PDB file of C-alpha atoms in Angstrom:
ATOM      1  CA  UNK O 450     -14.657   3.002  11.112  1.00 86.00           C
ATOM      2  CA  UNK O 451     -16.481  -0.070   9.775  1.00 90.00           C
ATOM      3  CA  UNK O 452     -13.906  -2.564  11.011  1.00 94.00           C
ATOM      4  CA  UNK O 453     -13.151  -3.697   7.451  1.00 97.00           C
ATOM      5  CA  UNK O 454      -9.642  -2.874   6.304  1.00 97.00           C
ATOM      6  CA  UNK O 455      -8.279  -2.665   2.793  1.00 98.00           C
ATOM      7  CA  UNK O 456      -4.775  -2.184   1.500  1.00 97.00           C
ATOM      8  CA  UNK O 457      -3.376  -0.389  -0.317  1.00 97.00           C
ATOM      9  CA  UNK O 458      -5.443   2.820  -0.402  1.00 96.00           C
ATOM     10  CA  UNK O 459      -4.060   3.854  -3.760  1.00 97.00           C
ATOM     11  CA  UNK O 460      -2.401   1.913  -6.527  1.00 97.00           C
ATOM     12  CA  UNK O 461      -0.976   3.334  -9.733  1.00 98.00           C
ATOM     13  CA  UNK O 462       0.276   0.914 -12.327  1.00 98.00           C
ATOM     14  CA  UNK O 463       0.691   0.430 -16.055  1.00 98.00           C
ATOM     15  CA  UNK O 464      -1.349  -1.476 -18.586  1.00 98.00           C
ATOM     16  CA  UNK O 465      -0.512  -5.155 -18.760  1.00 98.00           C
ATOM     17  CA  UNK O 466       0.575  -5.343 -15.138  1.00 98.00           C
ATOM     18  CA  UNK O 467      -0.838  -7.438 -12.288  1.00 98.00           C
ATOM     19  CA  UNK O 468      -1.862  -6.191  -8.856  1.00 98.00           C
ATOM     20  CA  UNK O 469      -3.211  -7.690  -5.642  1.00 98.00           C
ATOM     21  CA  UNK O 470      -5.745  -5.959  -3.413  1.00 98.00           C
ATOM     22  CA  UNK O 471      -6.156  -7.127   0.153  1.00 98.00           C
ATOM     23  CA  UNK O 472      -9.137  -7.072   2.479  1.00 98.00           C
ATOM     24  CA  UNK O 473      -9.613  -8.067   6.111  1.00 98.00           C
ATOM     25  CA  UNK O 474     -13.241  -8.459   7.188  1.00 98.00           C
ATOM     26  CA  UNK O 475     -14.689  -7.466  10.538  1.00 97.00           C
ATOM     27  CA  UNK O 476     -13.861  -9.802  13.353  1.00 95.00           C
ATOM     28  CA  UNK O 477     -16.305 -12.717  13.273  1.00 92.00           C
ATOM     29  CA  UNK O 478     -17.637 -12.067   9.770  1.00 95.00           C
ATOM     30  CA  UNK O 479     -17.349 -15.042   7.460  1.00 94.00           C
ATOM     31  CA  UNK O 480     -18.500 -13.474   4.194  1.00 94.00           C
ATOM     32  CA  UNK O 481     -16.399 -11.197   2.037  1.00 97.00           C
ATOM     33  CA  UNK O 482     -17.756  -9.406  -1.019  1.00 97.00           C
ATOM     34  CA  UNK O 483     -15.797  -7.520  -3.659  1.00 97.00           C
ATOM     35  CA  UNK O 484     -17.355  -4.610  -5.564  1.00 97.00           C
ATOM     36  CA  UNK O 485     -16.031  -2.355  -8.300  1.00 97.00           C
ATOM     37  CA  UNK O 486     -17.119   1.274  -8.597  1.00 95.00           C
ATOM     38  CA  UNK O 487     -16.457   3.124 -11.832  1.00 92.00           C
ATOM     39  CA  UNK O 488     -17.977   6.220 -13.361  1.00 85.00           C
ATOM     40  CA  UNK O 489     -19.598   4.416 -16.271  1.00 82.00           C
ATOM     41  CA  UNK O 490     -20.659   1.132 -14.593  1.00 83.00           C
ATOM     42  CA  UNK O 491     -21.509   2.341 -11.115  1.00 89.00           C
ATOM     43  CA  UNK O 492     -21.211  -0.128  -8.231  1.00 92.00           C
ATOM     44  CA  UNK O 493     -20.917  -3.668  -9.526  1.00 94.00           C
ATOM     45  CA  UNK O 494     -20.658  -6.870  -7.548  1.00 95.00           C
ATOM     46  CA  UNK O 495     -17.637  -8.956  -8.496  1.00 97.00           C
ATOM     47  CA  UNK O 496     -17.419 -12.007  -6.235  1.00 97.00           C
ATOM     48  CA  UNK O 497     -18.383 -13.339  -2.790  1.00 96.00           C
ATOM     49  CA  UNK O 498     -16.590 -15.747  -0.498  1.00 96.00           C
ATOM     50  CA  UNK O 499     -17.998 -17.438   2.564  1.00 95.00           C
ATOM     51  CA  UNK O 500     -15.662 -19.106   5.030  1.00 95.00           C
ATOM     52  CA  UNK O 501     -13.059 -19.784   2.364  1.00 96.00           C
ATOM     53  CA  UNK O 502     -15.404 -20.987  -0.365  1.00 96.00           C
ATOM     54  CA  UNK O 503     -16.609 -19.068  -3.394  1.00 96.00           C
ATOM     55  CA  UNK O 504     -20.320 -18.376  -2.860  1.00 94.00           C
ATOM     56  CA  UNK O 505     -21.403 -16.153  -5.752  1.00 94.00           C
ATOM     57  CA  UNK O 506     -19.942 -14.610  -8.855  1.00 95.00           C
ATOM     58  CA  UNK O 507     -20.997 -11.394 -10.522  1.00 93.00           C
ATOM     59  CA  UNK O 508     -19.541  -9.337 -13.320  1.00 85.00           C
ATOM     60  CA  UNK O 509     -15.987 -10.474 -12.736  1.00 94.00           C
ATOM     61  CA  UNK O 510     -13.661 -10.644 -15.710  1.00 95.00           C
ATOM     62  CA  UNK O 511     -11.620 -13.766 -16.394  1.00 96.00           C
ATOM     63  CA  UNK O 512      -8.500 -11.649 -15.857  1.00 97.00           C
ATOM     64  CA  UNK O 513      -9.596 -11.160 -12.255  1.00 97.00           C
ATOM     65  CA  UNK O 514      -9.492 -13.780  -9.536  1.00 97.00           C
ATOM     66  CA  UNK O 515      -9.939 -13.848  -5.794  1.00 98.00           C
ATOM     67  CA  UNK O 516      -9.528 -16.100  -2.821  1.00 97.00           C
ATOM     68  CA  UNK O 517     -10.288 -16.151   0.874  1.00 98.00           C
ATOM     69  CA  UNK O 518      -7.686 -17.552   3.217  1.00 97.00           C
ATOM     70  CA  UNK O 519      -8.119 -19.605   6.420  1.00 96.00           C
ATOM     71  CA  UNK O 520      -7.762 -16.447   8.541  1.00 96.00           C
ATOM     72  CA  UNK O 521     -10.699 -15.074   6.451  1.00 97.00           C
ATOM     73  CA  UNK O 522      -8.808 -12.249   4.796  1.00 97.00           C
ATOM     74  CA  UNK O 523      -9.327 -12.044   1.065  1.00 98.00           C
ATOM     75  CA  UNK O 524      -7.253 -11.003  -1.916  1.00 98.00           C
ATOM     76  CA  UNK O 525      -8.432  -9.809  -5.304  1.00 98.00           C
ATOM     77  CA  UNK O 526      -5.940 -10.338  -8.099  1.00 98.00           C
ATOM     78  CA  UNK O 527      -6.225  -8.247 -11.239  1.00 98.00           C
ATOM     79  CA  UNK O 528      -4.007  -9.165 -14.185  1.00 98.00           C
ATOM     80  CA  UNK O 529      -3.314  -7.936 -17.716  1.00 98.00           C
ATOM     81  CA  UNK O 530      -4.623  -4.591 -16.566  1.00 98.00           C
ATOM     82  CA  UNK O 531      -6.361  -2.287 -19.005  1.00 97.00           C
ATOM     83  CA  UNK O 532      -7.159   1.410 -18.785  1.00 97.00           C
ATOM     84  CA  UNK O 533     -10.799   0.521 -18.193  1.00 95.00           C
ATOM     85  CA  UNK O 534      -9.915  -1.328 -14.996  1.00 97.00           C
ATOM     86  CA  UNK O 535      -9.242   1.992 -13.304  1.00 97.00           C
ATOM     87  CA  UNK O 536     -11.827   2.172 -10.532  1.00 97.00           C
ATOM     88  CA  UNK O 537     -12.468   2.043  -6.822  1.00 97.00           C
ATOM     89  CA  UNK O 538     -12.486  -1.491  -5.489  1.00 98.00           C
ATOM     90  CA  UNK O 539     -14.371  -2.124  -2.282  1.00 97.00           C
ATOM     91  CA  UNK O 540     -14.661  -5.129  -0.111  1.00 97.00           C
ATOM     92  CA  UNK O 541     -17.447  -5.651   2.378  1.00 97.00           C
ATOM     93  CA  UNK O 542     -18.265  -8.218   5.015  1.00 96.00           C
ATOM     94  CA  UNK O 543     -21.281  -9.305   6.976  1.00 92.00           C
ATOM     95  CA  UNK O 544     -22.023 -11.575   9.849  1.00 86.00           C
ATOM     96  CA  UNK O 545     -23.762 -14.927   9.320  1.00 83.00           C
ATOM     97  CA  UNK O 546     -27.548 -14.622   8.935  1.00 83.00           C
ATOM     98  CA  UNK O 547     -27.448 -10.842   8.554  1.00 86.00           C
ATOM     99  CA  UNK O 548     -27.748  -8.780   5.393  1.00 88.00           C
ATOM    100  CA  UNK O 549     -26.163  -5.483   6.421  1.00 92.00           C
ATOM    101  CA  UNK O 550     -22.779  -5.223   4.772  1.00 94.00           C
ATOM    102  CA  UNK O 551     -19.896  -3.225   6.183  1.00 95.00           C
ATOM    103  CA  UNK O 552     -17.612  -1.666   3.627  1.00 96.00           C
ATOM    104  CA  UNK O 553     -13.920  -1.007   3.725  1.00 97.00           C
ATOM    105  CA  UNK O 554     -12.467   2.363   2.651  1.00 96.00           C
ATOM    106  CA  UNK O 555     -11.625   1.015  -0.800  1.00 97.00           C
ATOM    107  CA  UNK O 556      -8.561   0.801  -3.017  1.00 97.00           C
ATOM    108  CA  UNK O 557      -8.338   3.327  -5.800  1.00 97.00           C
ATOM    109  CA  UNK O 558      -6.676   1.715  -8.790  1.00 98.00           C
ATOM    110  CA  UNK O 559      -5.313   3.871 -11.581  1.00 97.00           C
ATOM    111  CA  UNK O 560      -4.038   2.142 -14.702  1.00 98.00           C
ATOM    112  CA  UNK O 561      -1.894   4.353 -16.927  1.00 97.00           C
TER     113      UNK O 561
ATOM    114  CA  UNK J 626     -25.911  -4.948 -13.847  1.00 47.00           C
ATOM    115  CA  UNK J 627     -27.899  -2.391 -11.875  1.00 51.00           C
ATOM    116  CA  UNK J 628     -31.114  -3.563 -10.265  1.00 61.00           C
ATOM    117  CA  UNK J 629     -32.782  -0.226 -10.631  1.00 66.00           C
ATOM    118  CA  UNK J 630     -32.626   3.491 -10.693  1.00 80.00           C
ATOM    119  CA  UNK J 631     -32.507   6.276  -8.183  1.00 84.00           C
ATOM    120  CA  UNK J 632     -34.358   9.459  -8.811  1.00 87.00           C
ATOM    121  CA  UNK J 633     -33.324  12.221  -8.954  1.00 93.00           C
ATOM    122  CA  UNK J 634     -29.718  11.758 -10.049  1.00 92.00           C
ATOM    123  CA  UNK J 635     -28.801  14.954  -8.241  1.00 95.00           C
ATOM    124  CA  UNK J 636     -30.560  17.082  -5.649  1.00 96.00           C
ATOM    125  CA  UNK J 637     -29.584  20.432  -4.209  1.00 97.00           C
ATOM    126  CA  UNK J 638     -31.404  21.846  -1.176  1.00 97.00           C
ATOM    127  CA  UNK J 639     -30.975  24.407   1.585  1.00 97.00           C
ATOM    128  CA  UNK J 640     -30.006  23.396   5.077  1.00 97.00           C
ATOM    129  CA  UNK J 641     -33.092  22.640   7.147  1.00 97.00           C
ATOM    130  CA  UNK J 642     -35.155  21.427   4.206  1.00 97.00           C
ATOM    131  CA  UNK J 643     -36.210  17.844   3.709  1.00 98.00           C
ATOM    132  CA  UNK J 644     -34.627  15.668   1.008  1.00 97.00           C
ATOM    133  CA  UNK J 645     -36.478  12.843  -0.691  1.00 97.00           C
ATOM    134  CA  UNK J 646     -34.817  10.263  -2.899  1.00 97.00           C
ATOM    135  CA  UNK J 647     -36.574   7.489  -4.758  1.00 96.00           C
ATOM    136  CA  UNK J 648     -35.413   4.071  -5.857  1.00 94.00           C
ATOM    137  CA  UNK J 649     -37.027   1.633  -8.223  1.00 94.00           C
ATOM    138  CA  UNK J 650     -36.015  -1.977  -8.725  1.00 93.00           C
ATOM    139  CA  UNK J 651     -36.878  -4.759 -11.113  1.00 91.00           C
ATOM    140  CA  UNK J 652     -37.141  -8.133  -9.393  1.00 90.00           C
ATOM    141  CA  UNK J 653     -38.564  -9.473  -6.145  1.00 91.00           C
ATOM    142  CA  UNK J 654     -36.437  -8.808  -3.085  1.00 93.00           C
ATOM    143  CA  UNK J 655     -35.798 -10.029   0.427  1.00 93.00           C
ATOM    144  CA  UNK J 656     -34.830  -6.576   1.665  1.00 94.00           C
ATOM    145  CA  UNK J 657     -33.735  -3.154   0.478  1.00 95.00           C
ATOM    146  CA  UNK J 658     -30.973  -1.103   2.032  1.00 95.00           C
ATOM    147  CA  UNK J 659     -29.802   2.477   1.779  1.00 96.00           C
ATOM    148  CA  UNK J 660     -26.144   3.401   1.888  1.00 96.00           C
ATOM    149  CA  UNK J 661     -24.355   6.705   1.976  1.00 97.00           C
ATOM    150  CA  UNK J 662     -21.021   7.503   0.351  1.00 96.00           C
ATOM    151  CA  UNK J 663     -18.987  10.615   0.975  1.00 93.00           C
ATOM    152  CA  UNK J 664     -16.908  11.616  -1.984  1.00 87.00           C
ATOM    153  CA  UNK J 665     -14.693   8.700  -3.052  1.00 77.00           C
ATOM    154  CA  UNK J 666     -14.896   6.992   0.318  1.00 87.00           C
ATOM    155  CA  UNK J 667     -16.419   3.777   1.612  1.00 89.00           C
ATOM    156  CA  UNK J 668     -20.129   3.157   1.823  1.00 94.00           C
ATOM    157  CA  UNK J 669     -21.897   3.476   5.144  1.00 95.00           C
ATOM    158  CA  UNK J 670     -25.039   1.499   5.883  1.00 95.00           C
ATOM    159  CA  UNK J 671     -27.990   3.696   6.833  1.00 96.00           C
ATOM    160  CA  UNK J 672     -31.073   1.521   7.088  1.00 96.00           C
ATOM    161  CA  UNK J 673     -32.520  -1.825   6.028  1.00 95.00           C
ATOM    162  CA  UNK J 674     -36.187  -2.477   5.293  1.00 96.00           C
ATOM    163  CA  UNK J 675     -37.527  -5.975   4.755  1.00 96.00           C
ATOM    164  CA  UNK J 676     -39.976  -6.930   2.042  1.00 95.00           C
ATOM    165  CA  UNK J 677     -42.781  -7.378   4.593  1.00 96.00           C
ATOM    166  CA  UNK J 678     -42.247  -3.891   6.053  1.00 97.00           C
ATOM    167  CA  UNK J 679     -43.754  -0.703   4.671  1.00 97.00           C
ATOM    168  CA  UNK J 680     -42.005   2.000   6.648  1.00 98.00           C
ATOM    169  CA  UNK J 681     -39.015   2.330   8.906  1.00 97.00           C
ATOM    170  CA  UNK J 682     -37.479   5.197  10.854  1.00 97.00           C
ATOM    171  CA  UNK J 683     -33.973   5.843  12.111  1.00 96.00           C
ATOM    172  CA  UNK J 684     -33.251   9.267  13.570  1.00 97.00           C
ATOM    173  CA  UNK J 685     -33.852  11.808  10.797  1.00 97.00           C
ATOM    174  CA  UNK J 686     -34.276   9.067   8.198  1.00 98.00           C
ATOM    175  CA  UNK J 687     -37.559   7.600   7.034  1.00 98.00           C
ATOM    176  CA  UNK J 688     -37.696   4.816   4.491  1.00 98.00           C
ATOM    177  CA  UNK J 689     -40.774   3.484   2.763  1.00 98.00           C
ATOM    178  CA  UNK J 690     -41.123   0.388   0.643  1.00 98.00           C
ATOM    179  CA  UNK J 691     -43.873  -0.410  -1.841  1.00 97.00           C
ATOM    180  CA  UNK J 692     -43.314  -3.923  -3.159  1.00 96.00           C
ATOM    181  CA  UNK J 693     -46.305  -3.716  -5.506  1.00 96.00           C
ATOM    182  CA  UNK J 694     -44.647  -0.797  -7.289  1.00 96.00           C
ATOM    183  CA  UNK J 695     -41.124  -2.113  -6.693  1.00 95.00           C
ATOM    184  CA  UNK J 696     -40.054   1.203  -5.269  1.00 96.00           C
ATOM    185  CA  UNK J 697     -38.640   2.752  -2.132  1.00 97.00           C
ATOM    186  CA  UNK J 698     -38.053   6.259  -0.904  1.00 97.00           C
ATOM    187  CA  UNK J 699     -35.586   7.753   1.552  1.00 98.00           C
ATOM    188  CA  UNK J 700     -36.549  10.937   3.364  1.00 98.00           C
ATOM    189  CA  UNK J 701     -33.935  12.922   5.260  1.00 98.00           C
ATOM    190  CA  UNK J 702     -35.600  15.523   7.458  1.00 98.00           C
ATOM    191  CA  UNK J 703     -34.069  18.811   8.586  1.00 98.00           C
ATOM    192  CA  UNK J 704     -31.027  18.293   6.385  1.00 97.00           C
ATOM    193  CA  UNK J 705     -27.576  19.524   7.367  1.00 97.00           C
ATOM    194  CA  UNK J 706     -24.523  20.433   5.324  1.00 96.00           C
ATOM    195  CA  UNK J 707     -22.920  17.239   6.654  1.00 96.00           C
ATOM    196  CA  UNK J 708     -25.602  15.212   4.841  1.00 97.00           C
ATOM    197  CA  UNK J 709     -23.960  16.149   1.540  1.00 97.00           C
ATOM    198  CA  UNK J 710     -23.064  12.806  -0.031  1.00 97.00           C
ATOM    199  CA  UNK J 711     -24.220  10.232  -2.571  1.00 96.00           C
ATOM    200  CA  UNK J 712     -27.013   7.937  -1.495  1.00 97.00           C
ATOM    201  CA  UNK J 713     -27.488   4.476  -2.948  1.00 95.00           C
ATOM    202  CA  UNK J 714     -30.257   1.983  -2.623  1.00 95.00           C
ATOM    203  CA  UNK J 715     -29.292  -1.670  -2.782  1.00 95.00           C
ATOM    204  CA  UNK J 716     -31.497  -4.710  -3.022  1.00 94.00           C
ATOM    205  CA  UNK J 717     -30.954  -8.200  -1.687  1.00 92.00           C
ATOM    206  CA  UNK J 718     -32.647 -11.030  -3.531  1.00 89.00           C
ATOM    207  CA  UNK J 719     -32.290 -13.618  -0.771  1.00 83.00           C
ATOM    208  CA  UNK J 720     -30.410 -13.923   2.488  1.00 74.00           C
ATOM    209  CA  UNK J 721     -26.643 -13.424   2.633  1.00 75.00           C
ATOM    210  CA  UNK J 722     -26.351 -12.628  -1.062  1.00 82.00           C
ATOM    211  CA  UNK J 723     -24.664  -9.710  -2.811  1.00 89.00           C
ATOM    212  CA  UNK J 724     -26.085  -6.229  -2.883  1.00 90.00           C
ATOM    213  CA  UNK J 725     -27.382  -4.965  -6.212  1.00 91.00           C
ATOM    214  CA  UNK J 726     -26.945  -1.213  -6.297  1.00 92.00           C
ATOM    215  CA  UNK J 727     -28.751   1.555  -8.069  1.00 90.00           C
ATOM    216  CA  UNK J 728     -26.862   4.441  -9.628  1.00 90.00           C
ATOM    217  CA  UNK J 729     -27.248   6.750  -6.686  1.00 93.00           C
ATOM    218  CA  UNK J 730     -28.509  10.230  -5.913  1.00 95.00           C
ATOM    219  CA  UNK J 731     -25.985  12.973  -5.305  1.00 96.00           C
ATOM    220  CA  UNK J 732     -27.299  15.239  -2.546  1.00 97.00           C
ATOM    221  CA  UNK J 733     -25.895  18.700  -1.919  1.00 97.00           C
ATOM    222  CA  UNK J 734     -27.049  20.546   1.183  1.00 97.00           C
ATOM    223  CA  UNK J 735     -26.204  24.216   1.073  1.00 96.00           C
ATOM    224  CA  UNK J 736     -25.613  26.048   4.328  1.00 91.00           C
TER     225      UNK J 736
END
């Protein structure tokens, strides 16, 4: 158990819908990273937050957005879903001044 | 986009044998990390090697880093069936920045 929690574990929805994925980092970690894992694109970095502020942006679509709340949990919002958005979505956290990231168990999103 | 490539894409060995996976990357790095993923589950950190290090050991794992060739290798000695998983290398460009993953090597250890 990494100490990073993600909910829900599975999500099945239809095209055009909007979903919210939630992540709680390890106690004391200020950074949260979101990654997408799909068969064709592999593991891709989406976005990073540090202590409530956006720190870095990767290959995140405009239909996707995220935020980190004062209690440091983070939410990834995916809207106008397409079939190609079906993937595993992971969040990870790390402590300040360390590079090892601890991953949550992921949310498997299936868009039908 | 992926930083680099792992080689081989898939590897099948007998229990007790050693497994070697290679990773190449494209740009300068601060450190390189190896992660393990059991089928469809979260990634588990295995080992981190910094750009000024050449070799690192952790239990049955040995990692080497050659910054002149922009490559790294992960050696798992005396493999076990429980080592069956996908292994990913990930590079970090500078401190506290996102991981850039390779495509992974799928290792099967046959009992």
